CSV table of C-alpha atoms in Angstrom, one decimal:
chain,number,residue,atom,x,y,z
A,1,UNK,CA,0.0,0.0,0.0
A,2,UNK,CA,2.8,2.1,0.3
A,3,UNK,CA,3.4,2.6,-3.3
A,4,UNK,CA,0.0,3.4,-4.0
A,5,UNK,CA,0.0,5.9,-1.5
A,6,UNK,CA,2.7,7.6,-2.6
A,7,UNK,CA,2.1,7.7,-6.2
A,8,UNK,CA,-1.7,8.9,-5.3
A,9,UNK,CA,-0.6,11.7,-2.8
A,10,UNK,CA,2.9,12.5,-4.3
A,11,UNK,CA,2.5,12.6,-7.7
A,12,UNK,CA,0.3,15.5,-8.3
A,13,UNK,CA,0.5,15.7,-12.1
A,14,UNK,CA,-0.2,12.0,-12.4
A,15,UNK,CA,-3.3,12.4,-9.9
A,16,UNK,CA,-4.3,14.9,-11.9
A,17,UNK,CA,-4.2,12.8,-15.2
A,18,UNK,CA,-5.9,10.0,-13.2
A,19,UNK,CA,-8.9,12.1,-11.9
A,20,UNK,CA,-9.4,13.5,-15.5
A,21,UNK,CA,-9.3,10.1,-17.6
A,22,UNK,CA,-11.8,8.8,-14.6
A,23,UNK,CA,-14.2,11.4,-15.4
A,24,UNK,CA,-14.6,11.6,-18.8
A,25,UNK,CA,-14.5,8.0,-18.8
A,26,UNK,CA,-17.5,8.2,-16.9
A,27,UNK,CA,-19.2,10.4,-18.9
A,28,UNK,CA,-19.0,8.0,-21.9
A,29,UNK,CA,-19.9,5.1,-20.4
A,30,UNK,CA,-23.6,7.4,-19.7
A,31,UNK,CA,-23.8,8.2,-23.3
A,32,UNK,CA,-22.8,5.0,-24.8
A,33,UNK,CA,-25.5,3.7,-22.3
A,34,UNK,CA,-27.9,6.3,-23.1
A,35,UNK,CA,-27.1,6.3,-27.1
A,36,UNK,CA,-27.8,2.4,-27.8
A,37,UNK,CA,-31.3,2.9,-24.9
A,38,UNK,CA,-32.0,6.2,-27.6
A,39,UNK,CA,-31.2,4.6,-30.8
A,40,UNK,CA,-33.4,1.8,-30.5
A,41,UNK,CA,-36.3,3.9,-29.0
A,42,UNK,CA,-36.2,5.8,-31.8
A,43,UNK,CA,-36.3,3.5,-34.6
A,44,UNK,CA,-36.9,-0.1,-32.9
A,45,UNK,CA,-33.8,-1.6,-34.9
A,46,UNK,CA,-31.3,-3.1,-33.9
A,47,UNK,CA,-29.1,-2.8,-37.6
A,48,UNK,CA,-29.5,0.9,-36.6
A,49,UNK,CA,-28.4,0.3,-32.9
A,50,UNK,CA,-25.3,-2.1,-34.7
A,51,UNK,CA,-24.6,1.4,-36.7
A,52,UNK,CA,-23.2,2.9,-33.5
A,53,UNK,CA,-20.4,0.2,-33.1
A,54,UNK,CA,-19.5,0.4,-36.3
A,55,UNK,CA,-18.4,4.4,-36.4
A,56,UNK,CA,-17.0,3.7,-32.9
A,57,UNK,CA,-14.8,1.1,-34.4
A,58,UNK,CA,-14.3,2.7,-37.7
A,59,UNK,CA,-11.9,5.9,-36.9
A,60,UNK,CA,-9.6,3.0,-34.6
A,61,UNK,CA,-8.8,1.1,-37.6
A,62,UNK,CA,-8.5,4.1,-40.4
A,63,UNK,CA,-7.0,6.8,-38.1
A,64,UNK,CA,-5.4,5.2,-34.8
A,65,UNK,CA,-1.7,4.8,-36.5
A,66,UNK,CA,-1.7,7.5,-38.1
A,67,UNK,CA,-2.7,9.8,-35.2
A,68,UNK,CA,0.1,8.6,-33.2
A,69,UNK,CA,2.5,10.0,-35.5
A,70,UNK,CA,1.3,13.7,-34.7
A,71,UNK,CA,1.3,12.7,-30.8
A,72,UNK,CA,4.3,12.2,-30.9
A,73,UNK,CA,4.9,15.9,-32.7
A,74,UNK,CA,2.6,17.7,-30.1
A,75,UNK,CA,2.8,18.7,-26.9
A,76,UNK,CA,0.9,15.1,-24.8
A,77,UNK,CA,-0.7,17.5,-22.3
A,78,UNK,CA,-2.1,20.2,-24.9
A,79,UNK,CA,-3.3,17.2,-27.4
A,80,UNK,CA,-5.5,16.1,-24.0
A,81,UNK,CA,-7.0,19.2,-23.2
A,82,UNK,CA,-7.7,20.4,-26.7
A,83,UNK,CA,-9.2,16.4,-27.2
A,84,UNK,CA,-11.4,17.3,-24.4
A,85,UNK,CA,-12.7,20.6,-25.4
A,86,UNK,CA,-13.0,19.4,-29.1
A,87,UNK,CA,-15.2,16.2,-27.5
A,88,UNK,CA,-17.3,18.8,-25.6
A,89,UNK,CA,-18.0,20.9,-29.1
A,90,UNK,CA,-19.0,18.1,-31.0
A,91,UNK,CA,-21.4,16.6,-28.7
A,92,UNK,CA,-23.4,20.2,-29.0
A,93,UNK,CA,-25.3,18.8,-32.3
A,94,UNK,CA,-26.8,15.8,-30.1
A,95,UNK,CA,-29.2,18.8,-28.5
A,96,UNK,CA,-31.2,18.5,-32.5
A,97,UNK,CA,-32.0,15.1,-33.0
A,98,UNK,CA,-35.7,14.4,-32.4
A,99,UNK,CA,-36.7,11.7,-34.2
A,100,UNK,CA,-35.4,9.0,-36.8
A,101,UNK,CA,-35.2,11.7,-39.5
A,102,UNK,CA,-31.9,13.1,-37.5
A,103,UNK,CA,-30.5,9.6,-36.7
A,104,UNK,CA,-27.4,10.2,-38.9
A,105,UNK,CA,-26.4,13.0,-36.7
A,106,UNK,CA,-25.9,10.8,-33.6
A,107,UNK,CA,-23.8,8.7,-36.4
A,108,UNK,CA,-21.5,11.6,-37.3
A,109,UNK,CA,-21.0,12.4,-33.4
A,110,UNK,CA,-20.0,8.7,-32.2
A,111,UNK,CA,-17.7,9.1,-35.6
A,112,UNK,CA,-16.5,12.3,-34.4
A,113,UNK,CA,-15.7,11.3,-31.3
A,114,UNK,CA,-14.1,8.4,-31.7
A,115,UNK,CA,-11.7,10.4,-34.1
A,116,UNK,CA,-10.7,12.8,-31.0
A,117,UNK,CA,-9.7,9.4,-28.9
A,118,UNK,CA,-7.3,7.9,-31.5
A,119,UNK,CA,-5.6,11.1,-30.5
A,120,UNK,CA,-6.2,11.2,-26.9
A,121,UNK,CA,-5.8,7.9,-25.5
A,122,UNK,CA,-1.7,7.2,-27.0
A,123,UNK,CA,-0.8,11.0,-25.5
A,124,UNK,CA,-2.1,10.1,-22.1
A,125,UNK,CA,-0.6,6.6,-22.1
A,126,UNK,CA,2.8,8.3,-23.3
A,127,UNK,CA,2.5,11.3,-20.9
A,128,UNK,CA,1.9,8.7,-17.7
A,129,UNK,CA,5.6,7.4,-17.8
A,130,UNK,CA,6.9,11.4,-17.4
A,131,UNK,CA,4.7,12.2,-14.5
A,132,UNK,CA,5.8,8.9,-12.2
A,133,UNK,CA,9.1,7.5,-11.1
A,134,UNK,CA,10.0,4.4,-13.2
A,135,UNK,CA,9.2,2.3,-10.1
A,136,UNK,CA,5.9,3.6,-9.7
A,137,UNK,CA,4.8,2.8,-13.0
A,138,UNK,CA,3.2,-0.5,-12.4
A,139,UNK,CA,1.3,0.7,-9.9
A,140,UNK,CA,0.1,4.4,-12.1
A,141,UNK,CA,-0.1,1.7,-14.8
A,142,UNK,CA,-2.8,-0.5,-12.5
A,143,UNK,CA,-4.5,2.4,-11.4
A,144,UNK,CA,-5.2,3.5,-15.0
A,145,UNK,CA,-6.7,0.0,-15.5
A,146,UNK,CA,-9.1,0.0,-12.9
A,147,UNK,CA,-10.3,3.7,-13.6
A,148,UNK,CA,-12.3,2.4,-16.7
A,149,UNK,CA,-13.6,-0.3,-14.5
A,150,UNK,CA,-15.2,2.5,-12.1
A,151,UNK,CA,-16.5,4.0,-14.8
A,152,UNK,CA,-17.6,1.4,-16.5
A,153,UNK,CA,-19.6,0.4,-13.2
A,154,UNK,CA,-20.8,4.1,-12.4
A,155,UNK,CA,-21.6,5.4,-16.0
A,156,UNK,CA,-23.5,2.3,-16.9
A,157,UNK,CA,-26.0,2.7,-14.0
A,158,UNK,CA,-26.4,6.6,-14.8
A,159,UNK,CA,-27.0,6.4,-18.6
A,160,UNK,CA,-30.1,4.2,-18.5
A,161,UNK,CA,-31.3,6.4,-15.8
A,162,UNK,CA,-30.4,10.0,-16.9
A,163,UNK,CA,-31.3,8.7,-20.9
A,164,UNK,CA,-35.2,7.7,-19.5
A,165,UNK,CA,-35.0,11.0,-17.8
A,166,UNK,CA,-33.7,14.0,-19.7
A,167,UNK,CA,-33.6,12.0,-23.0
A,168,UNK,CA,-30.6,12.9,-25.5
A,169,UNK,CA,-30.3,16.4,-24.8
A,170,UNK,CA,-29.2,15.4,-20.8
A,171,UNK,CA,-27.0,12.8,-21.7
A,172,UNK,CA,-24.7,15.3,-24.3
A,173,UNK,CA,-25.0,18.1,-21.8
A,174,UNK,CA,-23.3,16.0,-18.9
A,175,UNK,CA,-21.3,13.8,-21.0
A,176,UNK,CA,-20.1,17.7,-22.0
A,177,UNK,CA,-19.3,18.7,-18.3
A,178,UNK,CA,-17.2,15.6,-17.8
A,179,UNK,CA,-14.9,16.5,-20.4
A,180,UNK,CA,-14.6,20.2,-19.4
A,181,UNK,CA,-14.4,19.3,-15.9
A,182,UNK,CA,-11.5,17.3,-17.6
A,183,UNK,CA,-9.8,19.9,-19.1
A,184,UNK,CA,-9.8,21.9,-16.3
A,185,UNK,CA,-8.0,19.2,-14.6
A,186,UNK,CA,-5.5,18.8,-17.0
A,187,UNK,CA,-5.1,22.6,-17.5
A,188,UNK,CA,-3.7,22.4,-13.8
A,189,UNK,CA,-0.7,19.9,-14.9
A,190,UNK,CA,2.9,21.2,-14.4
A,191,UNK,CA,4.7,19.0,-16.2
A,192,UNK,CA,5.9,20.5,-19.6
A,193,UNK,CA,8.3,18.4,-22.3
A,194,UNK,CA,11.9,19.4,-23.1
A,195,UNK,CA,12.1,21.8,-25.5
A,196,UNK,CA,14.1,19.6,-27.7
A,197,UNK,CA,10.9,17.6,-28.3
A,198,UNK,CA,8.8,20.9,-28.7
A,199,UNK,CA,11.5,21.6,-31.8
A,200,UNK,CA,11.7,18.6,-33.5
A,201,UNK,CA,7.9,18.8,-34.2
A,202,UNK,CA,8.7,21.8,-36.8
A,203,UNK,CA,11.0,20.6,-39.5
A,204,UNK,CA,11.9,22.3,-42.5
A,205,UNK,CA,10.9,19.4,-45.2
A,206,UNK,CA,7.0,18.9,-47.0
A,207,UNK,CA,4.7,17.6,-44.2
A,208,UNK,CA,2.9,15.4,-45.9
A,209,UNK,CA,6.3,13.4,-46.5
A,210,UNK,CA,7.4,13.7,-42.8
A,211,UNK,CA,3.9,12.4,-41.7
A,212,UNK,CA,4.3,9.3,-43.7
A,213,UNK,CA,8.0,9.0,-43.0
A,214,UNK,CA,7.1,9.1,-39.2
A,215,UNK,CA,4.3,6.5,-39.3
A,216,UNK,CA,6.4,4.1,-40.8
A,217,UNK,CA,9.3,4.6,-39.1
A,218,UNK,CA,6.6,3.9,-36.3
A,219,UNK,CA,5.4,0.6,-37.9
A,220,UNK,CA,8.7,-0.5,-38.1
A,221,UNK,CA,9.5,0.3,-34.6
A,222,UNK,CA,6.3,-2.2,-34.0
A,223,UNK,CA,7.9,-5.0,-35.8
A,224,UNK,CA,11.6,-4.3,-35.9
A,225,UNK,CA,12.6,-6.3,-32.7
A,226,UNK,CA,11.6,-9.8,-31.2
A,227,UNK,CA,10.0,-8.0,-27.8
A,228,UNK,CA,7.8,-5.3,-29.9
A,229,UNK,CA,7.0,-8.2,-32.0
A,230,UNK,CA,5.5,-10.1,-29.1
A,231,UNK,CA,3.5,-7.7,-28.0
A,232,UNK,CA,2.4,-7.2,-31.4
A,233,UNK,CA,1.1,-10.7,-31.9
A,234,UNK,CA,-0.2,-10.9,-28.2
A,235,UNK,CA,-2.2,-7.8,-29.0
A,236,UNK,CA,-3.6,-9.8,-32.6
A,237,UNK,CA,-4.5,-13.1,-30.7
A,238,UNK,CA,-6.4,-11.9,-27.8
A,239,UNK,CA,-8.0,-8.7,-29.7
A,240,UNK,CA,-9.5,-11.4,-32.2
A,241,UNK,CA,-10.4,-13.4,-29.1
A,242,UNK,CA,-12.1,-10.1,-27.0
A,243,UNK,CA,-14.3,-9.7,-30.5
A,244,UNK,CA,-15.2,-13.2,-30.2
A,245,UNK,CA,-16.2,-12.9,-26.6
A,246,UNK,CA,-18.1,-9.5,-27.2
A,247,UNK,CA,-19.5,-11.3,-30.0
A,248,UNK,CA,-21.3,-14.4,-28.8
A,249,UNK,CA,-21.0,-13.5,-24.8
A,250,UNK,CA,-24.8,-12.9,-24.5
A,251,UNK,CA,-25.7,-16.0,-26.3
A,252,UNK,CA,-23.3,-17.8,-24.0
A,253,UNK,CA,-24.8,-16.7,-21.3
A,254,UNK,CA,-28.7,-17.7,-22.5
A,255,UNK,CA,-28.3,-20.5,-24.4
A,256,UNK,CA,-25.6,-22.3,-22.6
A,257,UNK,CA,-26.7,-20.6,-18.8
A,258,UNK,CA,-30.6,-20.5,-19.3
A,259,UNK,CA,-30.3,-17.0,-18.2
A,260,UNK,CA,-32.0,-13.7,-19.3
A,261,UNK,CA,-31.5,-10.2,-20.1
A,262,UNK,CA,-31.2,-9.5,-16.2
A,263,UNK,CA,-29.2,-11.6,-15.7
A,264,UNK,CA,-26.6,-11.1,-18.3
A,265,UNK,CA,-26.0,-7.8,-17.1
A,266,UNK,CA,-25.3,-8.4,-13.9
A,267,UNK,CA,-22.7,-10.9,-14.7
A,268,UNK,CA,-21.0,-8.2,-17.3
A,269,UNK,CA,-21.0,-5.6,-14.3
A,270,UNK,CA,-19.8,-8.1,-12.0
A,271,UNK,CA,-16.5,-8.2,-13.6
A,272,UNK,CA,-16.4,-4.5,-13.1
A,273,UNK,CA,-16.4,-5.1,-9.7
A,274,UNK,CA,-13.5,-8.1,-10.0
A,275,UNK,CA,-11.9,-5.2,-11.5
A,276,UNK,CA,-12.1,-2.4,-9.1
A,277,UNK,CA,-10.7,-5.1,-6.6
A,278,UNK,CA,-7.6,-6.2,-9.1
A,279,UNK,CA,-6.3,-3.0,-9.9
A,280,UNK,CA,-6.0,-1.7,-6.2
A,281,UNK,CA,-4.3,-5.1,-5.4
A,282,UNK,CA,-2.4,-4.5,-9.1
A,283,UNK,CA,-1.2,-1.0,-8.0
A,284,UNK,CA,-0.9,-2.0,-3.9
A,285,UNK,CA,1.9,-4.9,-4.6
A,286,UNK,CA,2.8,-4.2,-8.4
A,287,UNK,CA,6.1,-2.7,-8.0
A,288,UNK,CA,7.1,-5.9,-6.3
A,289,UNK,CA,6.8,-8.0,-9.2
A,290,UNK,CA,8.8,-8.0,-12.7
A,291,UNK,CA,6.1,-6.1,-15.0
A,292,UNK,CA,6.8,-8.8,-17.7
A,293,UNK,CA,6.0,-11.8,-15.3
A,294,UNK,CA,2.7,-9.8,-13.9
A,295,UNK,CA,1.6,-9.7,-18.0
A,296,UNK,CA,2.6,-13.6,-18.5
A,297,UNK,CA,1.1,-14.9,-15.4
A,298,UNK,CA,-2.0,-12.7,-15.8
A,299,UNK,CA,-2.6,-14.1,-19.2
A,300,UNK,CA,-2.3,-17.6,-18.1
A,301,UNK,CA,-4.5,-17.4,-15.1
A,302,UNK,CA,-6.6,-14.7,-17.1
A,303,UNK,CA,-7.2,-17.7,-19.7
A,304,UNK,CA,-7.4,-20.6,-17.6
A,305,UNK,CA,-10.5,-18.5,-15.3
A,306,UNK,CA,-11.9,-17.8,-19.1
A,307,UNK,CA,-11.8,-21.6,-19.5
A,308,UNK,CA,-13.8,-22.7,-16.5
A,309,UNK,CA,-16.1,-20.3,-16.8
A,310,UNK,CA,-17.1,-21.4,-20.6
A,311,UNK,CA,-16.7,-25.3,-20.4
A,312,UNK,CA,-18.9,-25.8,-17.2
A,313,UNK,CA,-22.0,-25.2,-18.7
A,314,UNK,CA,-20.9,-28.7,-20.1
A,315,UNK,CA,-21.6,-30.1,-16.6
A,316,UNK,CA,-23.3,-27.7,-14.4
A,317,UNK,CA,-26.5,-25.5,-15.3
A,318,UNK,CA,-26.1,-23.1,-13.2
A,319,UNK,CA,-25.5,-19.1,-13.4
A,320,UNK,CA,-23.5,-18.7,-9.8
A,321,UNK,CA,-20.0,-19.9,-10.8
A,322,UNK,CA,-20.3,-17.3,-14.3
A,323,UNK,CA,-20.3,-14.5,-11.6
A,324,UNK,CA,-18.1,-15.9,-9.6
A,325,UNK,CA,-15.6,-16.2,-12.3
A,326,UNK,CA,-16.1,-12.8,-13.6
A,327,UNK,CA,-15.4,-11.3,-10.6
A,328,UNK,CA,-12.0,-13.4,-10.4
A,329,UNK,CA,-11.0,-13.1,-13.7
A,330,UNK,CA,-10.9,-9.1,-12.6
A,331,UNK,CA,-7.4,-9.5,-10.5
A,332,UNK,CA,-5.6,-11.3,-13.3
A,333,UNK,CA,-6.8,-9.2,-15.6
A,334,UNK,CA,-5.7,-6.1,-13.6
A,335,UNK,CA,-2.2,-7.2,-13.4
A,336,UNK,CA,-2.2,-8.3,-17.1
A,337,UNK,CA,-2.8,-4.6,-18.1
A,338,UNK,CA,-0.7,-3.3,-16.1
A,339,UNK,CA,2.3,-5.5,-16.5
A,340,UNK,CA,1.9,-5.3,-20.8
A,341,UNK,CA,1.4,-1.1,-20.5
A,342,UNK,CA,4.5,-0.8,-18.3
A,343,UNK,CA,6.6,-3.5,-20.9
A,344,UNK,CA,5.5,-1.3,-23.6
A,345,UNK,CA,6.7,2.2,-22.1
A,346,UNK,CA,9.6,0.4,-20.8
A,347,UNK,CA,10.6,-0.6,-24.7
A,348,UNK,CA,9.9,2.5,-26.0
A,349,UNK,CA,11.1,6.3,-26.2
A,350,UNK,CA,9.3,9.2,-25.4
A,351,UNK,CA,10.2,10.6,-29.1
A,352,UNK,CA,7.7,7.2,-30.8
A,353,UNK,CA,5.9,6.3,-27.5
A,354,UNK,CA,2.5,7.6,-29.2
A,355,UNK,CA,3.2,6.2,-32.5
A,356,UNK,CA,3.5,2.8,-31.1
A,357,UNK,CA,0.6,3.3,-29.2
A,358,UNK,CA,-1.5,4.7,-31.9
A,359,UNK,CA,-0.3,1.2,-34.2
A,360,UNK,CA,-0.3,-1.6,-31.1
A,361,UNK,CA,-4.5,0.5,-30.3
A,362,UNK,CA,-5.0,0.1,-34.3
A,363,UNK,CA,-3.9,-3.4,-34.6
A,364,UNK,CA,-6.1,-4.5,-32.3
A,365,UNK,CA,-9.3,-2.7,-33.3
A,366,UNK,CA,-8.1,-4.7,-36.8
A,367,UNK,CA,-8.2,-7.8,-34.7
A,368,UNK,CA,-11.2,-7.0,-32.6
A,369,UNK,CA,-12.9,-6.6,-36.2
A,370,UNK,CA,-12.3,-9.9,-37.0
A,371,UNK,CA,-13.3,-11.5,-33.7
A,372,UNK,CA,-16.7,-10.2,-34.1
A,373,UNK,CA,-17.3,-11.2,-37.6
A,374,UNK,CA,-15.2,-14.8,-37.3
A,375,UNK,CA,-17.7,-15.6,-34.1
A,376,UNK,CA,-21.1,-14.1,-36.2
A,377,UNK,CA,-20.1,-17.4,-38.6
A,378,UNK,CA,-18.5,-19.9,-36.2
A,379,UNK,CA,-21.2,-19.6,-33.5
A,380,UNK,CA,-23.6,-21.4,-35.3
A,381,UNK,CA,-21.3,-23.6,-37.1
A,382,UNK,CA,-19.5,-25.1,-34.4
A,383,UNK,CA,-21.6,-23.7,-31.6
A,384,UNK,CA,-21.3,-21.1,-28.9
A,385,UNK,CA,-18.8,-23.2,-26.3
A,386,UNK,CA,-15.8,-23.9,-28.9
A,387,UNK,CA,-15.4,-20.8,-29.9
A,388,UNK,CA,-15.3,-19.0,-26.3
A,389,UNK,CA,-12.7,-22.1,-25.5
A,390,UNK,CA,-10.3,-20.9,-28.4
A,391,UNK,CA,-10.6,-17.4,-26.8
A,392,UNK,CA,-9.7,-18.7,-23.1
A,393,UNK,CA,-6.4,-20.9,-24.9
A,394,UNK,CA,-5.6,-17.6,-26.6
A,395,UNK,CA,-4.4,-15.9,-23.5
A,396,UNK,CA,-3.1,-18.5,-21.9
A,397,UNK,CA,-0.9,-19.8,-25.3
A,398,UNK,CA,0.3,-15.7,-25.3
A,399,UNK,CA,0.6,-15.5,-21.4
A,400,UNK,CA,3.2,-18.5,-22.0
A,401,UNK,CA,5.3,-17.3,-24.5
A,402,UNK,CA,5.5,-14.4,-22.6
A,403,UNK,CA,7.0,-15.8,-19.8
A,404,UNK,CA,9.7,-18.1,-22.1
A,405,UNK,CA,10.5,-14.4,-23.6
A,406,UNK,CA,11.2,-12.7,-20.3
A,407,UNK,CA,14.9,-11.9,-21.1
A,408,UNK,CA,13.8,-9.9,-23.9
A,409,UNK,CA,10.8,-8.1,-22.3
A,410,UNK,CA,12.6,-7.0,-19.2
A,411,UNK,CA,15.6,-4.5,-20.7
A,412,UNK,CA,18.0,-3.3,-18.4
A,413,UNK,CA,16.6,-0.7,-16.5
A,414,UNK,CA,17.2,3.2,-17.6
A,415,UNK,CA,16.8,6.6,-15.5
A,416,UNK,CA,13.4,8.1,-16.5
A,417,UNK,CA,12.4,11.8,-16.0
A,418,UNK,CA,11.1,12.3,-13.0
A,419,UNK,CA,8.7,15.2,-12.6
């Protein structure tokens, strides 16, 4: 607990980071909630309600690389803050739409905004290594993890609520105070970047040519060495297997559980709560452990929970042990994220931190993409339980190799800024 303590009540540029991504987190979570309730309400389809994943998914395939490459050239702290204002701005056309008629405009928000986060998300987790010592970084690292659990667990309960309330118009004008509320949050950071970075954003030749000379020298960096490779292919593998899971997940839980559209909420929540738990036990004892070990071991047990929870239905018809499973599988998980963000930081420079990012949060939207429409076929072709089982052997086949590749994911240590 000491760590945690120190990096919570020490660290004020990191607290302040933490308390910003927490609340604007939040606020998405109501309007996701609240969109797909408002969607459907308006036009009683669920091809229109599948609309809203795809423009959410869309911009992380197209844009995420690339947007890496210009955080990378921008000040981390300004690209958050202006993200933040810009997400406030374009939720403002939300306040029109009335009926079906205006449906397209909640399309061009989600679109918009999911732009703006290729952008945000790689500058805040390239920023979080500058604002911490380097062995605090597991534990900001696990903290960062189990702030979109909270969210997840608060802003799902308010967007059903606020959305059957105030309608649309409520849920863009508080989603909008969470991201200024943001800003001002992040306004208040000291930390500034050496003005050696701030320079080498303004060179001299075309910038079209030094965009695309950046992003692949980013790519490169992705594949260029055995330990960004791993993490490359442990990224592919268990991003197919999440889309697989968020694919056929509900089916699981009614055709293979017997259990309804009650109860297959309250076992997705649950692992909110497994998660809260993880990442304050992740960031209490995390700067004990080798960050690479934390990833491998997290992957296995992560897999093997995965495992019992889809083959039991095979002998047991019973809903208990899926919540009890998602509530375990939160503590692995914790210390899988954690571990793999503080391996990646560790491997990379602060000059292609966000390029790297922006690929590695790409590559797996790619994979996700895949997952989803691989389990729409296979589901029904060699049922529900099969396909969930190749998911679970994912992460513990990746969680494996990881820990035969240690050597090469644990680098000899280097002096980091400190704040």
């Amino acid at each position: 607990m000491k760590n945690l303590w120190e990096v919570l009540a020490r660290q004020r540029d990191y607290r302040l980071v933490l308390s910003a991504g927490l609340i604007s987190l939040t606020g998405d979570w109501i309007l996701r909630i609240g969109l797909a309730y408002h969607v459907y309400a308006l036009t009683g389809s669920t091809l229109a309600s599948g609309g809203l994943l795809l423009a959410s998914f869309l911009p992380l395939v197209v844009l995420g690389s690339l947007a890496g490459v210009f955080v990378d050239r921008w000040d981390r702290r300004r690209t958050m803050i202006f993200t933040n204002l810009a997400h406030a701005f374009v939720l403002l056309p939300l306040l029109v739409v009335r009926d079906d008629s205006t449906i397209w405009v909640i399309y061009l928000v989600v679109l918009a905004q999911s732009c703006l986060q290729q952008f945000f998300r790689p500058a805040e987790q390239s920023l979080v290594p500058l604002l911490v010592e380097p062995r605090q970084l597991v534990t900001a690292n696990a903290l960062n993890s189990q702030t979109s659990d909270v969210a997840r667990l608060v802003g799902a309960a308010l967007g059903g609520v606020l959305a059957a309330i105030g309608g649309l118009p409520l849920l863009a004008l508080v989603d909008a105070a969470t991201y200024l509320i943001a800003m001002a949050l992040l306004i208040g950071v000291r930390h500034r970047p050496e003005r050696l970075q701030l320079e080498r954003a303004g060179g001299l030749r075309p910038a079209v040519l030094k965009v695309k000379a950046e992003w692949i020298e980013g790519l490169r960096i992705c594949v260029g060495g055995p330990a960004m490779r791993l993490v490359f292919v442990f990224g592919l593998v268990t991003g197919v297997g999440e889309g697989a899971m968020s694919t056929l997940f509900a089916p699981f839980v009614s055709a293979e559980l017997g259990g309804d559209g009650t109860a297959y909420g309250l076992i997705t929540s649950s692992q909110a709560i497994g998660g809260i738990v993880g990442g304050l036990v992740a960031a209490a004892v995390g700067s004990r452990f080798s960050a690479a070990k934390m990833w491998g071991y997290g992957a296995v047990a992560f897999g093997l929970i995965d495992l019992a929870m889809f083959c039991y239905p095979l002998f047991w018809k019973s809903l208990a042990p899926a919540f009890v499973c998602m509530v375990l599988v939160g503590l692995p998980g914790a210390f899988l994220i954690a571990g793999s963000m503080t391996v990646i930081q560790r491997l990379t420079d602060d000059a292609s931190r966000g390029r790297v990012f922006g690929a590695l949060f790409a590559a797996e939207g790619v994979a996700l993409l895949v997952g989803i429409a691989a389990a729409g076929v296979l589901g029904d072709v060699v049922g529900i339980i099969p396909v969930l089982v190749v998911q679970g052997l994912g992460f513990v086949a990746g969680g494996i190799v990881v820990l035969g590749r240690l050597r090469i994911l644990e680098p000899a240590p280097v002096e980091a800024l400190t704040p």
